Short mmCIF file of C-alpha atoms in Angstrom, two decimals:
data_model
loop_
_atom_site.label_atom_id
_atom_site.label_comp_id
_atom_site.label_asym_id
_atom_site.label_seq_id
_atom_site.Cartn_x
_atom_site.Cartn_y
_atom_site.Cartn_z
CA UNK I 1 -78.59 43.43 -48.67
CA UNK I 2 -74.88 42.80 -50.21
CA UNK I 3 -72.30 41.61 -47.70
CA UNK I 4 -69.22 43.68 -47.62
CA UNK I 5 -66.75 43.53 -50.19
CA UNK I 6 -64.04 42.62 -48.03
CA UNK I 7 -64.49 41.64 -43.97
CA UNK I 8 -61.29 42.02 -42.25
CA UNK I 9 -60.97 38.80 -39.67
CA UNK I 10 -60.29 38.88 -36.26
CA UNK I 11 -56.84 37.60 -36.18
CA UNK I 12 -54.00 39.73 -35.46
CA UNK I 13 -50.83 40.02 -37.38
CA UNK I 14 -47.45 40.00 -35.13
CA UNK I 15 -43.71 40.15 -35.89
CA UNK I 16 -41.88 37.70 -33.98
CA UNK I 17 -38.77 39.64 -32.14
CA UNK I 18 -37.05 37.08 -33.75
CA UNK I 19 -37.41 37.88 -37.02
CA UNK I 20 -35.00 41.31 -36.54
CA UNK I 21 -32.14 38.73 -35.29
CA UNK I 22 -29.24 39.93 -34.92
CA UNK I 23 -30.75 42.93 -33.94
CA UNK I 24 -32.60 43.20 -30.50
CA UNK I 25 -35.70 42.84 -29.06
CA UNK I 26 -36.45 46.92 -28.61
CA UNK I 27 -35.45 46.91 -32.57
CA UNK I 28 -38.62 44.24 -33.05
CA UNK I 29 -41.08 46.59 -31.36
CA UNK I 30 -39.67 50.16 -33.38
CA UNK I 31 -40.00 48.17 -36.65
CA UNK I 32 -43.10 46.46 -35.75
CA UNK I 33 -44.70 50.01 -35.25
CA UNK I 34 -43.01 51.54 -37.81
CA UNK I 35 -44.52 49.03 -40.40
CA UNK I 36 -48.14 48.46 -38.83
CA UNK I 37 -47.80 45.24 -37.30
CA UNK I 38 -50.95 44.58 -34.88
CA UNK I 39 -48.40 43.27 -32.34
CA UNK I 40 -45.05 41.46 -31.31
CA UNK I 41 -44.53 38.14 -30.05
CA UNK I 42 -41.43 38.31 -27.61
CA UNK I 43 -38.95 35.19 -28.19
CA UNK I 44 -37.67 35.15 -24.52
CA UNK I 45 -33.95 34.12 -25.26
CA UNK I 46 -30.25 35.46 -24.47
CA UNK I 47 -31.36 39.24 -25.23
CA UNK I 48 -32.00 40.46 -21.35
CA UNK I 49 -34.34 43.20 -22.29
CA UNK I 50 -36.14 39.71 -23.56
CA UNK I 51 -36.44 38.31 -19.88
CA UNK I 52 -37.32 41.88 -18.05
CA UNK I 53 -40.66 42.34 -18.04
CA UNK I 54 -40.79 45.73 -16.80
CA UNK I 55 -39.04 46.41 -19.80
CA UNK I 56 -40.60 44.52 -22.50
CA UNK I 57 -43.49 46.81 -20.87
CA UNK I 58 -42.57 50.12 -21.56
CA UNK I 59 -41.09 49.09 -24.88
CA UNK I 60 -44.98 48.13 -25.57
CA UNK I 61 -46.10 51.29 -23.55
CA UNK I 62 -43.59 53.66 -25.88
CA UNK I 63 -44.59 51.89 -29.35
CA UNK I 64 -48.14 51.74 -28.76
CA UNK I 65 -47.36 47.79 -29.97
CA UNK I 66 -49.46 45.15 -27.69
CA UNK I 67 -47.29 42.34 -26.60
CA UNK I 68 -49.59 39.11 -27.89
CA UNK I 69 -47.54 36.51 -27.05
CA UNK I 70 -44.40 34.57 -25.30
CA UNK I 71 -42.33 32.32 -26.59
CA UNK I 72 -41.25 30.34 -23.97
CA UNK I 73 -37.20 29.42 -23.86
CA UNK I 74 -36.98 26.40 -25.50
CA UNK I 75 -33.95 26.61 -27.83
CA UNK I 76 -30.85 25.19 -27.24
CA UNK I 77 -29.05 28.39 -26.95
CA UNK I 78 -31.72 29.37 -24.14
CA UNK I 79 -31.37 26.34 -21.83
CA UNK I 80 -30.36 28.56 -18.94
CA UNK I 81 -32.56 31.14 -19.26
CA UNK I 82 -34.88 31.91 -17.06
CA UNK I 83 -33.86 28.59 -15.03
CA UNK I 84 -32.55 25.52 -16.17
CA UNK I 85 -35.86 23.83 -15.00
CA UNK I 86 -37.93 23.08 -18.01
CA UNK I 87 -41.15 23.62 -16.00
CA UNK I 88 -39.85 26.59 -14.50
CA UNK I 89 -39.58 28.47 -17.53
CA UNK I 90 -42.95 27.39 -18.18
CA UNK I 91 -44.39 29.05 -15.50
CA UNK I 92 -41.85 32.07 -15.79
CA UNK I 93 -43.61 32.69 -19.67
CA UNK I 94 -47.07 32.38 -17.91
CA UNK I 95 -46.27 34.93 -15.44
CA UNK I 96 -45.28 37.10 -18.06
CA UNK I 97 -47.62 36.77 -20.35
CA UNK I 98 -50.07 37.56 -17.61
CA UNK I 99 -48.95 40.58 -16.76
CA UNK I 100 -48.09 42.11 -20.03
CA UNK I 101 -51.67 41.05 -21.26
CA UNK I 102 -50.42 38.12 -24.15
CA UNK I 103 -53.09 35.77 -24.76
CA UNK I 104 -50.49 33.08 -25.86
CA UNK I 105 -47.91 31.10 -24.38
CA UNK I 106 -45.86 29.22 -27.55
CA UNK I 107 -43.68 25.86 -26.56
CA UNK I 108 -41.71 23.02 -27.87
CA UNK I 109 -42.25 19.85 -27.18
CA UNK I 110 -39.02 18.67 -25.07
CA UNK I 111 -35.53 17.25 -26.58
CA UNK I 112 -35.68 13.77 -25.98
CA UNK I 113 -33.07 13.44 -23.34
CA UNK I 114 -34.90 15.42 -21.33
CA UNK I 115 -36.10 12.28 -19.98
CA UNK I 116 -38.45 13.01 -17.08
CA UNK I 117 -39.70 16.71 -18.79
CA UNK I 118 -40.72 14.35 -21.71
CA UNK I 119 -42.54 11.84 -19.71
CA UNK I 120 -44.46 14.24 -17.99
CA UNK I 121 -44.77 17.03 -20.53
CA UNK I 122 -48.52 16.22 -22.22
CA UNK I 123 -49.72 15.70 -18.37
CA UNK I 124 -48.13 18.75 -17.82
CA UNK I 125 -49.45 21.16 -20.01
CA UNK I 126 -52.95 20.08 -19.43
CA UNK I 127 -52.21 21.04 -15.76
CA UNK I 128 -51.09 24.19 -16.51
CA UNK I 129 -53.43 25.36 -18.71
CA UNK I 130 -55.74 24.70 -16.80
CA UNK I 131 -54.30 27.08 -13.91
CA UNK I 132 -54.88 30.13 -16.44
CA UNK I 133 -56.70 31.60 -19.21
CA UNK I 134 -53.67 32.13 -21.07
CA UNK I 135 -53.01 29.33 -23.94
CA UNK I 136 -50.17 27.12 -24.04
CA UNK I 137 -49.94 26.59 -27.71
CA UNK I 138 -47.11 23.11 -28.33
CA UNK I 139 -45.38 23.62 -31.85
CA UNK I 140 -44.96 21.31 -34.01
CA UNK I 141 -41.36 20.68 -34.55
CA UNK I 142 -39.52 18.39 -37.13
CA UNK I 143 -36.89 15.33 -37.62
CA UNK I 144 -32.88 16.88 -37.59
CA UNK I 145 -31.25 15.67 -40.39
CA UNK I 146 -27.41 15.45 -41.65
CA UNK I 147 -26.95 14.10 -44.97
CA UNK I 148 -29.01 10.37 -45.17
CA UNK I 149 -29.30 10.41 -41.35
CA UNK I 150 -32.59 11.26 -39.18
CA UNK I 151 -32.60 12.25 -35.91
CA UNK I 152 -35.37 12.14 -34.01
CA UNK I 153 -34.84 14.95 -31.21
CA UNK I 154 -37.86 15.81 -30.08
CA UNK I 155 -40.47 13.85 -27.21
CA UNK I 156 -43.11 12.14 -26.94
CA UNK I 157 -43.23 13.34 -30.98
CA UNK I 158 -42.03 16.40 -33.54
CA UNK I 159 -45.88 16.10 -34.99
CA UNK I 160 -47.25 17.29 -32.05
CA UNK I 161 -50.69 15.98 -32.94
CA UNK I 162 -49.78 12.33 -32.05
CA UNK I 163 -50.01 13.70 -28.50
CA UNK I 164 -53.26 15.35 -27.11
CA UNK I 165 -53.25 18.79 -26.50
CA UNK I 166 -55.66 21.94 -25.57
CA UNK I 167 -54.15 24.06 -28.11
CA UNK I 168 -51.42 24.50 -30.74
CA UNK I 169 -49.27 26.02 -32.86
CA UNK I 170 -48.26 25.38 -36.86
CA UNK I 171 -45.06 26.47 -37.96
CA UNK I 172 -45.15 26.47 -41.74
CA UNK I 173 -40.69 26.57 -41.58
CA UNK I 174 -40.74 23.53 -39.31
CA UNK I 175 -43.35 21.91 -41.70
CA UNK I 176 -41.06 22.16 -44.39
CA UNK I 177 -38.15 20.81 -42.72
CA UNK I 178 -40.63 17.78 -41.86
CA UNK I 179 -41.52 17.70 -45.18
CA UNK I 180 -44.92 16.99 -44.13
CA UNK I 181 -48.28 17.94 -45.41
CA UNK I 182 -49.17 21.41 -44.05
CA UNK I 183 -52.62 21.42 -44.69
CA UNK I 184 -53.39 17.87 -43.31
CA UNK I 185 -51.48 18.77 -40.01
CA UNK I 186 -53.71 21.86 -39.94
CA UNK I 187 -56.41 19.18 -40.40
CA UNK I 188 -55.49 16.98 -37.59
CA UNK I 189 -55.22 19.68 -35.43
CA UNK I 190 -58.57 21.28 -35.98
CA UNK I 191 -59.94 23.87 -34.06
CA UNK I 192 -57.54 23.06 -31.30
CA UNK I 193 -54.85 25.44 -33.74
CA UNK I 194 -54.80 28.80 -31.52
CA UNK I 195 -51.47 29.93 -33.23
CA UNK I 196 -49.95 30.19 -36.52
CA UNK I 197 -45.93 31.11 -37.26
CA UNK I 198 -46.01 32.11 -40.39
CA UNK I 199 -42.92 31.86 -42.73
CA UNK I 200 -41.63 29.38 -45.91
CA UNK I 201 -39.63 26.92 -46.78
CA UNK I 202 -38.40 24.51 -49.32
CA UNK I 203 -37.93 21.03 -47.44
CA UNK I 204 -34.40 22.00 -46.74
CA UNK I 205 -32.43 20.03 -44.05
CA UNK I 206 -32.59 23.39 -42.44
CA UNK I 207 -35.13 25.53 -40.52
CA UNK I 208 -35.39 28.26 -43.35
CA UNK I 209 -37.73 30.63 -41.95
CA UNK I 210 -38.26 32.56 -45.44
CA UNK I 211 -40.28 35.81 -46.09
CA UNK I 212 -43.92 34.08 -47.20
CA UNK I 213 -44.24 33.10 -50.86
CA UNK I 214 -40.60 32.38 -51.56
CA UNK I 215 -41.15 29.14 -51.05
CA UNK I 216 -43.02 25.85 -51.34
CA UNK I 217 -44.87 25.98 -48.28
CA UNK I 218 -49.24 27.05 -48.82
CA UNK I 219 -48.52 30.03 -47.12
CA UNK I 220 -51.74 31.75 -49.10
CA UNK I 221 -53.62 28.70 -49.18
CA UNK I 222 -53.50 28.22 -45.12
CA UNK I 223 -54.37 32.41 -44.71
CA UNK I 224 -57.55 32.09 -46.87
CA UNK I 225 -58.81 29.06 -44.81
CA UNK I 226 -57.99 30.46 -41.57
CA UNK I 227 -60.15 33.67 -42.94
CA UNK I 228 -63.00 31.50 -43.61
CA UNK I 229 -62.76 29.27 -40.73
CA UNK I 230 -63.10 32.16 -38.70
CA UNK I 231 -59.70 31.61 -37.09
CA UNK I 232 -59.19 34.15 -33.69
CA UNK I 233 -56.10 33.05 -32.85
CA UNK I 234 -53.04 35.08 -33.98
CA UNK I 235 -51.21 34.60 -37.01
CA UNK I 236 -47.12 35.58 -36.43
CA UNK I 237 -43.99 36.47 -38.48
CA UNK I 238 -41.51 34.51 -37.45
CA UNK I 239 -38.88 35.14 -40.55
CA UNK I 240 -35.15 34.81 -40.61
CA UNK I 241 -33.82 38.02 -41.69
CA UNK I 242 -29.86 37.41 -40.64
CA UNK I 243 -28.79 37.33 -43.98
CA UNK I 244 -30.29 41.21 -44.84
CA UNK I 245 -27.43 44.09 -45.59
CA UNK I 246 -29.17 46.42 -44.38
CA UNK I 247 -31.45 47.44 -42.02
CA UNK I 248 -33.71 48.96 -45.37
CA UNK I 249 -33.05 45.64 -46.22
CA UNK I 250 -34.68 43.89 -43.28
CA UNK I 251 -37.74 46.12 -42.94
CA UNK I 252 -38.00 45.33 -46.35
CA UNK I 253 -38.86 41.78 -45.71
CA UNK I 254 -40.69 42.27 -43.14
CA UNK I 255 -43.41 45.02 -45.08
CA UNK I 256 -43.29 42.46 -47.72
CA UNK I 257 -44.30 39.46 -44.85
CA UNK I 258 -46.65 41.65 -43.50
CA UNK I 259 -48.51 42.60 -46.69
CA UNK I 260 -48.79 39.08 -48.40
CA UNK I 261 -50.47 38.05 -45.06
CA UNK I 262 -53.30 41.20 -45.19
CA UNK I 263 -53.43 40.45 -48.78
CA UNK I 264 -54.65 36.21 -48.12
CA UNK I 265 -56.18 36.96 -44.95
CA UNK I 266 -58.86 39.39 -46.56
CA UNK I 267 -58.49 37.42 -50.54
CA UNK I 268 -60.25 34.84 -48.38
CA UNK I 269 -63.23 37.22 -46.92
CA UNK I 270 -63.23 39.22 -50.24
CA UNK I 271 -64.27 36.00 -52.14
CA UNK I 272 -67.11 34.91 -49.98
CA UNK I 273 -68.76 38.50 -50.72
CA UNK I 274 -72.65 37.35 -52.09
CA UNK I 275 -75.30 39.77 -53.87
CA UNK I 276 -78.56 40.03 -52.09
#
């Protein structure tokens, strides 16, 4: 008997609440059930409807949008969010993510002067997951740059699989800022990869964060292996959309981000299709 034509895979297509920036997180769950998005991923950061989860809960209750995962507050803009503690916002995104059903928890590796957070951080994380069935998925990061200089800002490492972890997360922006090899970090991580922000980029200096396919990154390329691979992690748009005119102009982006993704992710099962 003929396979199907086309299996649909088991990962899950989210919109990042970041990706409607400057608009706020209850915009991210309208548009992300307005367009068909399987789900949000909730950037906990200075929006306070972002930090409540009572109401991050009826936003998902009133869009019919599962909340799949947290991203922790690890920006610069967030460092008092949610505690200035590094390991206390930690455990605040596990808490939440527990109780609003997310199967993900997404983190940075520290900023190196966060000396004794750094030190401790792989230890860490190995604790912690192991206190919960929720993942704690470290993203890989990338060397800051001005002009000819590097900066090296992140600890123990910005390739996050120098350091052993139970699970992580690619970011195909920060790969580009790296200007590393996507593919081979993808590799090296294996099937410890439980998370995937999706968006492009052209090796800028900068963390672009473009709509998939307008630029250099193997945005297609990494869809149609994580199809075949069987991949049942979650696969998020995390796009920066600051620069739209509109709000049309946004969504647009966004239905465009969320269509070349169902387009690679079943390319991938359509071509392995046999005759009996």
């Amino acid at each position: 008997m003929a396979e199907p034509v086309v299996r649909i895979p088991e990962a899950k297509v989210a919109l990042s609440t970041a990706s409607v920036y400057p608009e706020s997180t209850a915009t991210a769950f309208e548009v992300a059930a307005r367009l068909g998005y399987d789900g949000v991923e909730v950037m906990v950061w200075t929006d306070p409807v972002s930090q409540d989860i009572e109401a991050l809960r009826r936003l998902s209750d009133y869009h019919q949008v599962p909340i799949l995962a947290v991203h922790a507050p690890c920006l610069l803009i967030t460092q008092r969010v949610w505690s200035t503690d590094p390991w206390v916002k930690l455990q605040r995104a596990r808490a939440a993510a527990e109780k609003l059903g997310a199967s993900t928890v997404v983190v940075h590796p520290p900023f190196r002067w966060q000396r004794q957070y750094a030190r401790d951080f792989v230890s860490g994380i190995w604790r912690m997951a192991d206190e919960t069935d929720v993942r704690f998925a470290v993203e890989n990061m990338y060397p800051w740059r001005y002009k000819d200089r590097e900066m090296l800002a992140y600890a123990p490492e910005w390739d996050v699989t120098k350091d052993d972890y139970r699970h992580f997360t690619v970011d195909l922006s920060h790969t580009a800022t790296a200007r590393t090899d996507t593919l081979a970090m993808v590799d090296r991580m294996g099937d410890r990869l439980g998370h995937v922000h999706l968006a492009d980029g052209r090796g800028s200096a900068k963390d672009e964060h473009l709509v998939p396919g307008r630029g250099t990154q193997p945005c297609a390329e990494l869809l149609e292996r994580l199809a075949y691979s069987g991949y049942d992690g979650h696969v998020v748009i995390e796009v920066n959309t600051r620069r739209a005119m509109s709000s049309a102009e946004r969504e647009a982006d966004l239905a465009e981000a969320l269509a070349f993704t169902r387009l690679h992710l079943a390319a991938a099962s359509r071509s392995r299709g046999t005759r009996a």
